[in-house]
CSV table of C-alpha atoms and ligand atoms in Angstrom, one decimal:
chain,number,residue,atom,x,y,z
A,1,MET,CA,12.5,-18.9,16.6
A,2,ASP,CA,12.9,-20.2,13.1
A,3,ILE,CA,12.5,-23.9,12.2
A,4,ILE,CA,14.7,-25.8,9.9
A,5,VAL,CA,13.1,-28.9,8.4
A,6,LEU,CA,15.6,-31.6,7.5
A,7,GLU,CA,15.5,-34.1,4.7
A,8,LYS,CA,14.5,-37.7,5.5
A,9,GLY,CA,17.8,-39.1,4.6
A,10,ILE,CA,20.1,-36.6,6.2
A,11,SER,CA,23.4,-38.0,7.4
A,12,ALA,CA,24.7,-37.5,10.9
A,13,GLY,CA,27.6,-35.5,9.4
A,14,GLU,CA,25.3,-33.1,7.6
A,15,LEU,CA,23.2,-32.6,10.8
A,16,ARG,CA,26.4,-31.9,12.8
A,17,HIS,CA,27.5,-29.4,10.1
A,18,ILE,CA,24.2,-27.5,10.3
A,19,VAL,CA,24.2,-27.4,14.2
A,20,LYS,CA,27.9,-26.3,14.2
A,21,LYS,CA,27.0,-23.4,11.7
A,22,LEU,CA,24.1,-22.3,14.0
A,23,GLU,CA,26.2,-22.4,17.1
A,24,ARG,CA,29.0,-20.4,15.4
A,25,LYS,CA,26.4,-17.7,14.7
A,26,GLY,CA,25.4,-17.6,18.4
A,27,PHE,CA,22.2,-19.7,18.2
A,28,LYS,CA,21.2,-22.9,20.0
A,29,ALA,CA,19.8,-25.8,18.0
A,30,ASN,CA,16.9,-27.7,19.5
A,31,ILE,CA,16.8,-31.0,17.6
A,32,SER,CA,13.4,-32.7,17.6
A,33,LYS,CA,13.2,-36.2,16.0
A,34,GLY,CA,9.8,-37.1,14.8
A,35,THR,CA,8.6,-40.3,13.1
A,36,GLU,CA,8.5,-38.7,9.7
A,37,ARG,CA,11.0,-35.9,9.9
A,38,THR,CA,13.6,-34.3,12.2
A,39,VAL,CA,13.4,-30.5,12.6
A,40,ILE,CA,15.7,-28.0,14.3
A,41,GLY,CA,14.2,-25.3,16.4
A,42,VAL,CA,16.6,-22.3,16.2
A,43,ILE,CA,16.8,-20.6,19.5
A,44,GLY,CA,18.0,-17.0,19.9
A,45,ASP,CA,17.2,-13.7,18.3
A,46,THR,CA,16.5,-15.0,14.8
A,47,SER,CA,15.4,-11.6,13.6
A,48,ARG,CA,19.2,-11.0,13.2
A,49,ILE,CA,19.2,-13.6,10.4
A,50,THR,CA,19.0,-11.8,7.1
A,51,GLU,CA,17.0,-13.3,4.1
A,52,ASP,CA,20.2,-14.0,2.3
A,53,GLU,CA,21.6,-16.0,5.3
A,54,ALA,CA,18.3,-17.8,5.7
A,55,ASN,CA,18.5,-18.7,2.0
A,56,ALA,CA,22.1,-20.0,2.4
A,57,PHE,CA,20.8,-22.2,5.3
A,58,ALA,CA,18.0,-23.5,3.1
A,59,SER,CA,20.5,-24.6,0.4
A,60,MET,CA,22.8,-26.6,2.8
A,61,PRO,CA,22.9,-30.4,2.2
A,62,GLY,CA,20.3,-32.2,4.4
A,63,VAL,CA,17.9,-29.2,4.6
A,64,GLU,CA,14.5,-29.4,3.1
A,65,LYS,CA,13.1,-26.0,3.9
A,66,ILE,CA,13.1,-23.3,6.5
A,67,HIS,CA,10.1,-21.8,8.3
A,68,ARG,CA,10.8,-18.3,9.4
A,69,ILE,CA,8.7,-17.2,12.3
A,70,ILE,CA,10.0,-13.6,12.3
A,71,GLN,CA,8.9,-11.7,9.2
A,72,PRO,CA,11.5,-9.9,7.1
A,73,PHE,CA,9.6,-6.7,7.6
A,74,ARG,CA,10.0,-5.4,11.2
A,75,LEU,CA,8.9,-1.8,11.6
A,76,ALA,CA,5.7,-2.5,9.6
A,77,SER,CA,4.9,-5.8,11.4
A,78,ARG,CA,2.3,-6.5,14.1
A,79,ASP,CA,5.0,-8.4,16.0
A,80,PHE,CA,6.8,-5.2,16.4
A,81,LYS,CA,3.8,-3.1,17.3
A,82,PRO,CA,0.6,-4.9,18.2
A,83,GLN,CA,-1.8,-1.9,18.3
A,84,ASP,CA,-3.3,-0.4,15.1
A,85,THR,CA,-1.5,2.7,13.9
A,86,VAL,CA,-3.6,5.8,13.5
A,87,ILE,CA,-2.1,8.3,11.2
A,88,LYS,CA,-2.8,12.1,11.3
A,89,ALA,CA,-3.2,13.4,7.8
A,90,GLY,CA,-4.3,16.9,7.2
A,91,LYS,CA,-7.0,17.3,9.9
A,92,HIS,CA,-8.1,13.7,9.7
A,93,SER,CA,-7.0,10.4,11.2
A,94,ILE,CA,-6.6,7.3,9.1
A,95,GLY,CA,-6.8,3.9,10.9
A,96,GLY,CA,-9.2,4.8,13.6
A,97,ARG,CA,-12.9,4.1,13.9
A,98,LYS,CA,-13.8,6.6,11.2
A,99,ILE,CA,-13.4,5.5,7.5
A,100,GLN,CA,-11.8,8.2,5.4
A,101,VAL,CA,-12.6,8.6,1.7
A,102,MET,CA,-10.2,10.3,-0.7
A,103,ALA,CA,-11.9,11.3,-3.9
A,104,GLY,CA,-11.2,13.3,-7.0
A,105,PRO,CA,-10.1,13.0,-10.7
A,106,CYS,CA,-7.3,10.7,-11.9
A,107,ALA,CA,-5.4,13.8,-13.2
A,108,VAL,CA,-5.7,17.5,-12.4
A,109,GLU,CA,-6.9,19.0,-15.7
A,110,ASP,CA,-7.8,22.6,-15.0
A,111,LEU,CA,-8.8,24.7,-12.0
A,112,PRO,CA,-12.6,25.1,-12.7
A,113,THR,CA,-13.0,21.3,-13.2
A,114,LEU,CA,-11.0,20.4,-10.2
A,115,LEU,CA,-12.9,23.0,-8.0
A,116,LYS,CA,-16.2,21.7,-9.2
A,117,ILE,CA,-15.2,18.1,-8.4
A,118,GLY,CA,-13.8,19.2,-5.1
A,119,LYS,CA,-16.9,20.9,-4.0
A,120,GLU,CA,-19.1,18.0,-5.0
A,121,VAL,CA,-17.0,15.3,-3.2
A,122,LYS,CA,-16.8,17.5,-0.1
A,123,LYS,CA,-20.6,17.8,-0.1
A,124,ALA,CA,-20.9,14.1,-0.4
A,125,GLY,CA,-18.7,13.5,2.6
A,126,ALA,CA,-15.2,12.9,1.2
A,127,SER,CA,-12.4,13.9,3.5
A,128,PHE,CA,-9.5,14.4,1.0
A,129,ILE,CA,-9.2,15.6,-2.6
A,130,ARG,CA,-7.1,13.4,-4.8
A,131,GLY,CA,-5.6,14.2,-8.2
A,132,GLY,CA,-2.4,13.6,-10.1
A,133,ALA,CA,-0.2,16.4,-11.4
A,134,PHE,CA,2.6,14.0,-12.3
A,135,LYS,CA,0.9,11.1,-14.1
A,136,PRO,CA,2.5,7.7,-14.7
A,137,ARG,CA,1.0,7.0,-18.2
A,138,THR,CA,1.6,3.8,-20.1
A,139,SER,CA,2.1,5.8,-23.3
A,140,PRO,CA,4.5,8.7,-23.5
A,141,TYR,CA,2.2,10.3,-26.0
A,142,THR,CA,-0.8,10.7,-23.7
A,143,PHE,CA,-1.4,13.6,-21.1
A,144,GLN,CA,1.3,13.5,-18.6
A,145,GLY,CA,-0.2,15.9,-16.1
A,146,LEU,CA,0.2,19.6,-15.4
A,147,GLY,CA,3.3,19.4,-13.0
A,148,GLU,CA,3.5,22.3,-10.6
A,149,GLU,CA,0.6,24.1,-12.1
A,150,GLY,CA,-1.6,21.1,-11.2
A,151,LEU,CA,-0.3,21.2,-7.6
A,152,LYS,CA,-1.2,24.8,-7.4
A,153,TYR,CA,-4.8,24.0,-8.4
A,154,LEU,CA,-5.0,21.2,-5.7
A,155,ALA,CA,-3.8,23.7,-3.1
A,156,GLU,CA,-6.4,26.2,-4.3
A,157,VAL,CA,-9.1,23.6,-4.0
A,158,ARG,CA,-7.9,22.9,-0.5
A,159,LYS,CA,-8.2,26.6,0.4
A,160,LYS,CA,-11.7,26.8,-1.0
A,161,THR,CA,-13.1,23.4,0.3
A,162,GLY,CA,-10.9,22.7,3.4
A,163,LEU,CA,-10.1,19.2,1.9
A,164,PRO,CA,-6.5,18.1,2.4
A,165,VAL,CA,-4.7,17.0,-0.7
A,166,VAL,CA,-3.4,13.6,-1.8
A,167,THR,CA,-1.1,13.6,-4.9
A,168,GLU,CA,1.4,11.3,-6.6
A,169,ILE,CA,5.2,11.6,-6.6
A,170,MET,CA,7.1,9.9,-9.5
A,171,ASP,CA,10.6,11.3,-9.1
A,172,PRO,CA,12.7,12.1,-6.1
A,173,ARG,CA,13.7,15.4,-7.8
A,174,ASP,CA,10.1,16.6,-7.4
A,175,ILE,CA,10.0,16.2,-3.6
A,176,ASP,CA,10.5,19.9,-2.7
A,177,VAL,CA,7.8,21.2,-5.1
A,178,ILE,CA,5.4,18.5,-4.0
A,179,LEU,CA,5.9,19.1,-0.3
A,180,LYS,CA,5.0,22.8,-0.8
A,181,TYR,CA,1.4,21.8,-1.9
A,182,THR,CA,0.3,18.5,-0.6
A,183,ASP,CA,-0.8,16.9,2.7
A,184,VAL,CA,-0.3,13.3,1.7
A,185,ILE,CA,2.1,11.9,-0.9
A,186,GLN,CA,1.0,8.9,-3.0
A,187,ILE,CA,3.5,6.3,-4.3
A,188,GLY,CA,1.8,4.8,-7.3
A,189,ALA,CA,1.7,1.1,-8.2
A,190,ARG,CA,4.4,1.5,-10.8
A,191,ASN,CA,6.8,2.9,-8.3
A,192,MET,CA,6.2,0.7,-5.4
A,193,GLN,CA,9.6,-0.8,-5.8
A,194,ASN,CA,11.4,2.3,-6.8
A,195,PHE,CA,13.6,2.1,-3.7
A,196,ARG,CA,15.4,5.4,-4.1
A,197,LEU,CA,12.0,7.1,-4.2
A,198,LEU,CA,10.8,5.1,-1.2
A,199,GLN,CA,13.9,6.2,0.8
A,200,GLU,CA,13.4,9.8,-0.4
A,201,VAL,CA,9.8,10.1,1.0
A,202,GLY,CA,10.9,8.1,4.0
A,203,SER,CA,13.1,11.0,5.1
A,204,TYR,CA,10.2,13.4,5.5
A,205,ASP,CA,7.5,13.6,8.1
A,206,ILE,CA,4.5,13.3,5.8
A,207,PRO,CA,1.8,10.6,5.4
A,208,ILE,CA,2.4,8.3,2.4
A,209,VAL,CA,-0.2,6.3,0.6
A,210,LEU,CA,1.8,3.4,-0.7
A,211,LYS,CA,-0.1,1.5,-3.5
A,212,ARG,CA,0.5,-2.1,-4.2
A,213,GLY,CA,2.5,-2.8,-7.3
A,214,LEU,CA,0.8,-4.4,-10.3
A,215,SER,CA,2.5,-7.7,-9.6
A,216,ALA,CA,3.7,-7.3,-6.1
A,217,THR,CA,3.0,-9.8,-3.4
A,218,ILE,CA,1.7,-8.7,0.0
A,219,LYS,CA,5.2,-9.4,1.3
A,220,ASP,CA,6.7,-7.2,-1.5
A,221,LEU,CA,4.2,-4.4,-0.4
A,222,LEU,CA,5.2,-4.7,3.3
A,223,MET,CA,8.9,-4.7,2.4
A,224,ALA,CA,8.3,-1.4,0.3
A,225,ALA,CA,6.6,0.1,3.5
A,226,GLU,CA,9.7,-1.1,5.4
A,227,TYR,CA,11.9,1.0,3.1
A,228,ILE,CA,10.0,4.1,3.9
A,229,MET,CA,9.8,3.4,7.6
A,230,ALA,CA,13.5,2.5,7.9
A,231,GLN,CA,14.3,6.1,6.9
A,232,GLY,CA,12.3,7.3,9.9
A,233,ASN,CA,8.8,8.1,8.4
A,234,ASP,CA,6.4,5.7,10.0
A,235,ARG,CA,3.3,7.4,8.6
A,236,VAL,CA,2.6,4.8,5.9
A,237,ILE,CA,-0.9,4.0,4.6
A,238,LEU,CA,-1.1,0.7,2.6
A,239,CYS,CA,-3.3,0.7,-0.4
A,240,GLU,CA,-4.7,-2.3,-2.3
A,241,ARG,CA,-5.4,-1.3,-5.9
A,242,GLY,CA,-5.7,-4.5,-7.8
A,243,ILE,CA,-3.1,-6.8,-9.3
A,244,ARG,CA,-2.5,-8.3,-12.6
A,245,THR,CA,-3.9,-11.8,-13.1
A,246,PHE,CA,-5.0,-13.9,-16.0
A,247,GLU,CA,-8.5,-12.4,-15.8
A,248,THR,CA,-9.3,-10.0,-18.6
A,249,ALA,CA,-13.0,-9.1,-17.7
A,250,THR,CA,-11.7,-6.3,-15.3
A,251,ARG,CA,-8.7,-4.0,-15.6
A,252,ASN,CA,-7.1,-5.6,-12.6
A,253,THR,CA,-8.1,-8.1,-10.0
A,254,LEU,CA,-8.9,-6.3,-6.7
A,255,ASP,CA,-7.4,-8.6,-4.1
A,256,LEU,CA,-9.7,-8.0,-1.1
A,257,ASN,CA,-8.0,-10.9,0.7
A,258,ALA,CA,-5.1,-8.5,1.1
A,259,VAL,CA,-7.1,-6.3,3.5
A,260,PRO,CA,-7.5,-8.8,6.3
A,261,VAL,CA,-4.1,-10.4,5.5
A,262,LEU,CA,-2.3,-7.0,5.7
A,263,LYS,CA,-4.3,-6.1,8.9
A,264,SER,CA,-3.0,-9.3,10.5
A,265,LEU,CA,0.6,-9.0,9.5
A,266,SER,CA,0.9,-5.2,10.0
A,267,HIS,CA,-0.3,-2.4,12.3
A,268,LEU,CA,-0.5,0.1,9.4
A,269,PRO,CA,-3.8,1.4,8.1
A,270,VAL,CA,-5.1,-0.2,4.9
A,271,ILE,CA,-7.1,1.6,2.2
A,272,VAL,CA,-8.6,0.3,-1.0
A,273,ASP,CA,-8.7,1.8,-4.5
A,274,PRO,CA,-11.7,0.2,-6.2
A,275,SER,CA,-11.4,2.5,-9.3
A,276,HIS,CA,-8.0,1.1,-10.5
A,277,GLY,CA,-8.8,-2.3,-9.0
A,278,ALA,CA,-11.8,-2.8,-11.2
A,279,GLY,CA,-11.4,-0.4,-14.0
A,280,HIS,CA,-15.0,0.3,-14.6
A,281,TRP,CA,-17.2,2.9,-12.8
A,282,LYS,CA,-20.0,0.4,-12.5
A,283,LEU,CA,-17.9,-1.9,-10.3
A,284,VAL,CA,-16.7,0.8,-8.0
A,285,ALA,CA,-19.8,0.9,-5.7
A,286,PRO,CA,-20.0,-2.8,-5.1
A,287,MET,CA,-16.2,-3.2,-4.5
A,288,SER,CA,-16.2,-0.1,-2.2
A,289,LYS,CA,-18.8,-1.8,-0.1
A,290,ALA,CA,-16.9,-5.0,-0.1
A,291,ALA,CA,-13.7,-3.3,0.9
A,292,ILE,CA,-15.3,-1.6,3.9
A,293,ALA,CA,-17.0,-4.9,4.9
A,294,ALA,CA,-13.5,-6.6,4.6
A,295,GLY,CA,-12.0,-4.1,7.2
A,296,ALA,CA,-10.5,-1.3,5.1
A,297,ASP,CA,-9.8,2.0,6.9
A,298,GLY,CA,-10.6,4.0,3.8
A,299,LEU,CA,-11.0,4.3,0.1
A,300,ILE,CA,-9.5,6.2,-2.7
A,301,ILE,CA,-12.0,6.8,-5.5
A,302,GLU,CA,-11.8,8.5,-8.9
A,303,VAL,CA,-14.6,11.0,-9.4
A,304,HIS,CA,-15.0,13.3,-12.5
A,305,SER,CA,-17.7,15.7,-13.4
A,306,ASN,CA,-17.5,14.7,-17.0
A,307,PRO,CA,-16.0,11.3,-17.3
A,308,GLU,CA,-16.4,11.1,-21.2
A,309,GLU,CA,-14.1,14.1,-21.5
A,310,ALA,CA,-11.6,13.1,-18.7
A,311,LEU,CA,-7.9,13.2,-19.9
A,312,SER,CA,-7.3,9.9,-18.0
A,313,ASP,CA,-9.2,7.0,-16.5
A,314,GLY,CA,-12.7,8.4,-17.4
A,315,GLU,CA,-14.2,4.8,-17.8
A,316,GLN,CA,-13.5,4.1,-14.1
A,317,SER,CA,-14.5,7.6,-12.8
A,318,LEU,CA,-17.8,8.0,-10.9
A,319,ARG,CA,-20.0,11.1,-11.7
A,320,PRO,CA,-20.4,13.2,-8.5
A,321,ASP,CA,-24.1,12.2,-8.1
A,322,LYS,CA,-23.3,8.5,-8.2
A,323,PHE,CA,-20.5,9.2,-5.7
A,324,ALA,CA,-22.9,10.9,-3.4
A,325,VAL,CA,-25.3,7.9,-3.5
A,326,LEU,CA,-22.4,5.5,-2.8
A,327,MET,CA,-21.3,7.6,0.2
A,328,LYS,CA,-24.8,7.3,1.7
A,329,GLU,CA,-24.8,3.5,1.1
A,330,LEU,CA,-21.4,3.1,2.6
A,331,LYS,CA,-22.6,4.6,5.9
A,332,ALA,CA,-24.7,1.5,6.4
A,333,VAL,CA,-21.9,-0.9,5.6
A,334,ALA,CA,-19.6,1.0,7.9
A,335,LYS,CA,-22.1,0.8,10.7
A,336,ALA,CA,-22.6,-2.9,10.2
A,337,VAL,CA,-18.9,-3.6,10.8
A,338,GLY,CA,-18.6,-1.3,13.8
A,339,ARG,CA,-17.1,1.7,12.0
A,340,GLU,CA,-18.4,5.1,10.9
A,341,LEU,CA,-18.1,7.1,7.8
B,401,PEP,C1,-3.8,6.9,-9.8
B,401,PEP,O1,-4.0,6.9,-8.7
B,401,PEP,O2,-4.3,7.6,-10.6
B,401,PEP,C2,-2.8,5.8,-10.3
B,401,PEP,C3,-2.1,6.0,-11.3
B,401,PEP,O3,-2.9,4.7,-9.5
B,401,PEP,P1,-2.0,3.4,-9.6
B,401,PEP,O4,-0.6,3.8,-9.3
B,401,PEP,O5,-2.6,2.6,-8.6
B,401,PEP,O6,-2.2,2.8,-11.0
B,402,MN,MN1,-6.1,6.9,-12.3
């Protein structure tokens, strides 16, 4: 049921007009006159009312505002599916009791470096290797990634370490080549509202890490998930990775509110990226702990064996030894909130 809040001075004619319109659309209007305000409870399957139709109602004379009870996202919503979704990815499950950690360099640079990092993060307890072969860089003059060569290195590291691969797609034209090598596809923050790309990955049966856009609301993120799910792929993992705010002390503002909010609105697993969220390696450990405490199902962390020489995001990359210490510390946090790592 949706609720239409009416203006104080609404005329009888305006009210009649609204009720008629609702009835024409097959709804019943339950008018409730209070001392301050009159409201209409709209009875019927209001999930049929599109956002555009709701906006049209909201602009009718005599209407102050509309409260929608049904969310505009459906497949992604908890109303639609009350139980938590657990997603099989590689040989692991995301969204269950066990917290999964994806770790690796921002970009795949060369095979020896990637293999070294892969072995170290595996030893520390990570369950996925991450690394970009197609990089969304702010400047067209900086390293753009190795393309298919980088994907081959990721697959090689999977062979040697057993770690399933997470890598980013930027262009629907790369889907076939990416599917050849990866276990999980990442949609980066900059492409969260690239709707054609979302539809493309939505038509394959592969887990998707969907990162929150730089200035996307939680609702925008869930609507992006809906785009993927509407094509038939319901294996979506939501990722909070920080948003742009007025704060300049950190690269982004990691919105940890988003974790419990997403968990209450949606059944999908939620992971957190403290590396992009904070932008400095020193902040990665405290924010990782906070994320697990807040209820995240996993983390995606940038790790590099030689951050000073990294071709991208070195300042926010943890050295493997620091990553190993963090993994140990996270075990205790996970245990405290009834999870394991
Ligand atoms: C990344 O994971 O390296 C990346 C580019 O992330 P984001 O899309 O969150 O900026
Ligand atoms: Mn990065």
